[in-house]
XYZ file of C-alpha atoms in Angstrom:
222
model
C 19.146 20.571 -25.194
C 17.723 20.483 -21.661
C 20.493 19.715 -19.177
C 18.617 20.228 -15.917
C 19.031 17.786 -13.056
C 17.659 17.243 -9.579
C 19.187 15.477 -6.608
C 17.687 14.879 -3.190
C 19.936 13.668 -0.417
C 19.743 13.129 3.329
C 22.411 13.329 6.006
C 22.917 13.447 9.767
C 24.240 16.544 11.503
C 27.553 16.154 13.310
C 26.870 19.139 15.580
C 24.665 19.356 18.640
C 21.496 21.394 18.257
C 21.627 24.876 19.737
C 18.935 27.363 20.629
C 20.710 30.623 19.971
C 18.987 33.698 18.588
C 21.099 34.166 15.511
C 18.840 32.438 12.999
C 17.948 33.961 9.632
C 15.828 37.066 9.983
C 12.783 37.980 7.896
C 15.021 39.513 5.257
C 16.946 36.275 4.840
C 20.069 37.584 6.566
C 21.450 36.664 9.976
C 19.443 38.280 12.727
C 16.944 37.594 15.451
C 14.765 34.579 14.874
C 11.257 35.276 13.599
C 8.278 33.089 14.396
C 8.756 29.549 13.023
C 12.229 30.352 11.698
C 15.146 28.118 12.539
C 16.757 28.853 15.902
C 19.828 26.707 15.369
C 22.933 28.770 14.650
C 24.657 26.003 12.682
C 21.630 25.464 10.448
C 21.404 29.219 9.970
C 24.956 29.409 8.672
C 24.397 26.435 6.376
C 21.280 28.100 4.978
C 22.920 31.485 4.399
C 25.975 29.908 2.778
C 23.807 27.735 0.535
C 21.801 30.737 -0.646
C 24.893 32.730 -1.497
C 26.563 29.812 -3.281
C 23.472 28.857 -5.248
C 22.793 32.427 -6.358
C 26.350 32.575 -7.662
C 26.093 29.233 -9.482
C 22.523 29.529 -10.730
C 21.188 26.673 -8.605
C 17.947 26.367 -6.640
C 16.591 24.033 -4.012
C 15.206 23.361 -0.573
C 16.595 22.605 2.895
C 14.791 20.833 5.748
C 16.224 20.008 9.183
C 14.661 18.114 12.047
C 15.679 15.610 14.714
C 19.340 15.887 13.721
C 18.700 14.991 10.078
C 18.866 17.050 6.897
C 16.935 16.609 3.686
C 18.056 18.800 0.821
C 16.969 19.162 -2.793
C 19.315 20.786 -5.317
C 18.310 21.621 -8.893
C 19.910 23.285 -11.869
C 22.482 22.592 -14.548
C 23.482 18.944 -14.205
C 27.228 19.555 -14.097
C 26.931 22.188 -11.376
C 24.464 20.140 -9.323
C 26.788 17.158 -9.154
C 29.837 19.327 -8.557
C 28.090 20.829 -5.524
C 27.182 17.379 -4.221
C 30.816 16.286 -4.423
C 31.678 19.323 -2.326
C 28.950 18.501 0.193
C 30.377 15.012 0.613
C 33.461 16.625 2.171
C 31.543 18.899 4.556
C 32.253 17.846 8.137
C 29.057 19.366 9.484
C 27.155 16.283 8.383
C 27.741 12.589 7.783
C 26.069 9.469 6.359
C 25.067 11.221 3.139
C 22.621 9.165 1.122
C 21.376 10.089 -2.330
C 17.632 9.436 -2.603
C 16.994 10.987 -6.014
C 19.307 11.753 -8.930
C 17.508 12.391 -12.191
C 17.202 14.655 -15.232
C 14.186 16.983 -15.149
C 12.259 19.119 -17.608
C 11.247 21.707 -15.014
C 12.370 22.825 -11.579
C 10.381 22.176 -8.412
C 11.836 25.215 -6.592
C 12.611 27.676 -9.405
C 12.320 30.869 -7.316
C 14.335 29.655 -4.324
C 18.167 29.813 -4.191
C 17.599 27.704 -1.062
C 14.151 27.488 0.438
C 14.037 26.823 4.167
C 11.141 24.545 5.052
C 9.863 25.000 8.611
C 9.082 22.186 10.990
C 5.314 22.556 11.304
C 2.166 20.560 11.954
C 1.833 19.531 8.305
C 5.075 17.576 8.441
C 4.199 16.157 11.854
C 0.842 14.950 10.543
C 2.506 13.285 7.546
C 5.018 11.500 9.783
C 2.300 10.287 12.157
C 0.246 9.073 9.203
C 3.143 6.814 8.218
C 3.901 5.611 11.742
C 6.892 7.820 12.573
C 7.339 9.681 15.850
C 10.419 11.505 14.549
C 11.955 12.609 11.273
C 14.050 9.630 10.146
C 14.386 9.829 6.343
C 16.700 6.812 6.298
C 13.595 4.671 6.879
C 11.401 6.384 4.282
C 10.218 4.410 1.285
C 9.917 5.816 -2.223
C 6.352 7.038 -1.850
C 6.949 8.809 1.458
C 9.949 10.626 -0.035
C 7.717 11.766 -2.891
C 5.003 12.990 -0.498
C 7.529 14.847 1.652
C 8.913 16.669 -1.390
C 5.438 17.626 -2.566
C 4.594 18.946 0.906
C 7.786 20.993 1.053
C 6.950 22.687 -2.233
C 3.801 24.221 -0.779
C 4.997 25.242 2.696
C 5.896 28.876 3.388
C 9.504 29.886 4.011
C 9.390 31.869 7.304
C 12.797 33.438 6.723
C 11.680 35.562 3.759
C 9.619 38.706 4.346
C 8.581 39.582 0.792
C 4.893 38.779 0.353
C 5.324 37.152 -3.035
C 8.265 35.058 -1.912
C 6.520 33.969 1.290
C 3.362 32.799 -0.434
C 3.074 29.059 -0.893
C 3.898 28.168 -4.460
C 1.437 25.956 -6.317
C 2.432 22.385 -5.694
C 4.360 21.145 -8.708
C 4.557 17.484 -9.555
C 7.972 16.199 -8.529
C 7.531 13.356 -11.031
C 10.225 11.076 -9.710
C 11.092 8.224 -12.023
C 8.263 5.694 -11.468
C 10.581 2.820 -12.377
C 13.061 3.742 -9.658
C 12.419 2.495 -6.162
C 14.309 3.299 -2.995
C 15.629 0.320 -1.049
C 13.040 -0.929 1.405
C 13.993 -0.346 5.061
C 15.470 -3.503 6.641
C 12.705 -3.773 9.227
C 9.983 -3.472 6.600
C 11.713 -5.948 4.313
C 12.037 -8.550 7.078
C 8.393 -8.152 8.066
C 7.286 -8.526 4.442
C 9.383 -11.672 4.065
C 7.838 -13.176 7.214
C 4.322 -12.424 5.936
C 5.081 -14.011 2.568
C 6.495 -17.143 4.231
C 3.421 -17.401 6.467
C 1.106 -17.106 3.464
C 3.044 -19.818 1.622
C 2.958 -22.119 4.675
C -0.807 -21.691 5.069
C -1.347 -22.313 1.365
C 0.736 -25.497 1.462
C -1.116 -26.700 4.554
C -4.476 -26.088 2.884
C -3.268 -27.932 -0.217
C -2.121 -30.856 1.901
C -5.496 -31.109 3.623
C -7.293 -30.977 0.270
C -5.123 -33.767 -1.181
C -5.673 -35.912 1.912
C -9.431 -35.503 1.614
C -9.296 -36.323 -2.082
C -7.268 -39.484 -1.398
C -9.787 -40.576 1.265
C -12.711 -40.056 -1.115
C -10.985 -42.012 -3.898
C -10.138 -44.853 -1.527
C -13.763 -45.222 -0.457
C -15.340 -45.149 -3.907
């Protein structure tokens, strides 16, 4: 019986960003920062710890960090995935954890990555701009943007790994989130949608009123 599960969660860092030179090196260990690799010492330690823990527990996944926010995908045996998430809830290096995806899966999206580090590059920037964002704020993402972000992250190269095979972009795999599940709509978007719907209803009622008035006038003058 397949007992694989995937979760995707977001959180906000509780530490201030740093620009030290102790990011993960090309071999995946702590060392000088390579081009496009993370330069934040706290993120580096989180990444290295996650890789060691996941290798031990047989889990895989992806980590992305930008503008003070994390997005992380964790996959593997359901029991171990959820046990790790309960541990992450107690980690003081981040707060406001929000689970975006929690689902059983038939196949893994990041099978070869104990913890893939996704760089902040122009592909992500272009996707954010396309959807009207000037910064990475996953708390305002809708269901479809979350899906597109995950698909993008599957194909991007991990700059912290030197091995040619590991660095190559993996073929984009369908995340296949549950199509019946929808993330809550951001408050701002929900309010705007409600205003539009009310305006449409008001216009429709006004048009109906005018039509009935004209009809009554015609009948009265027959």
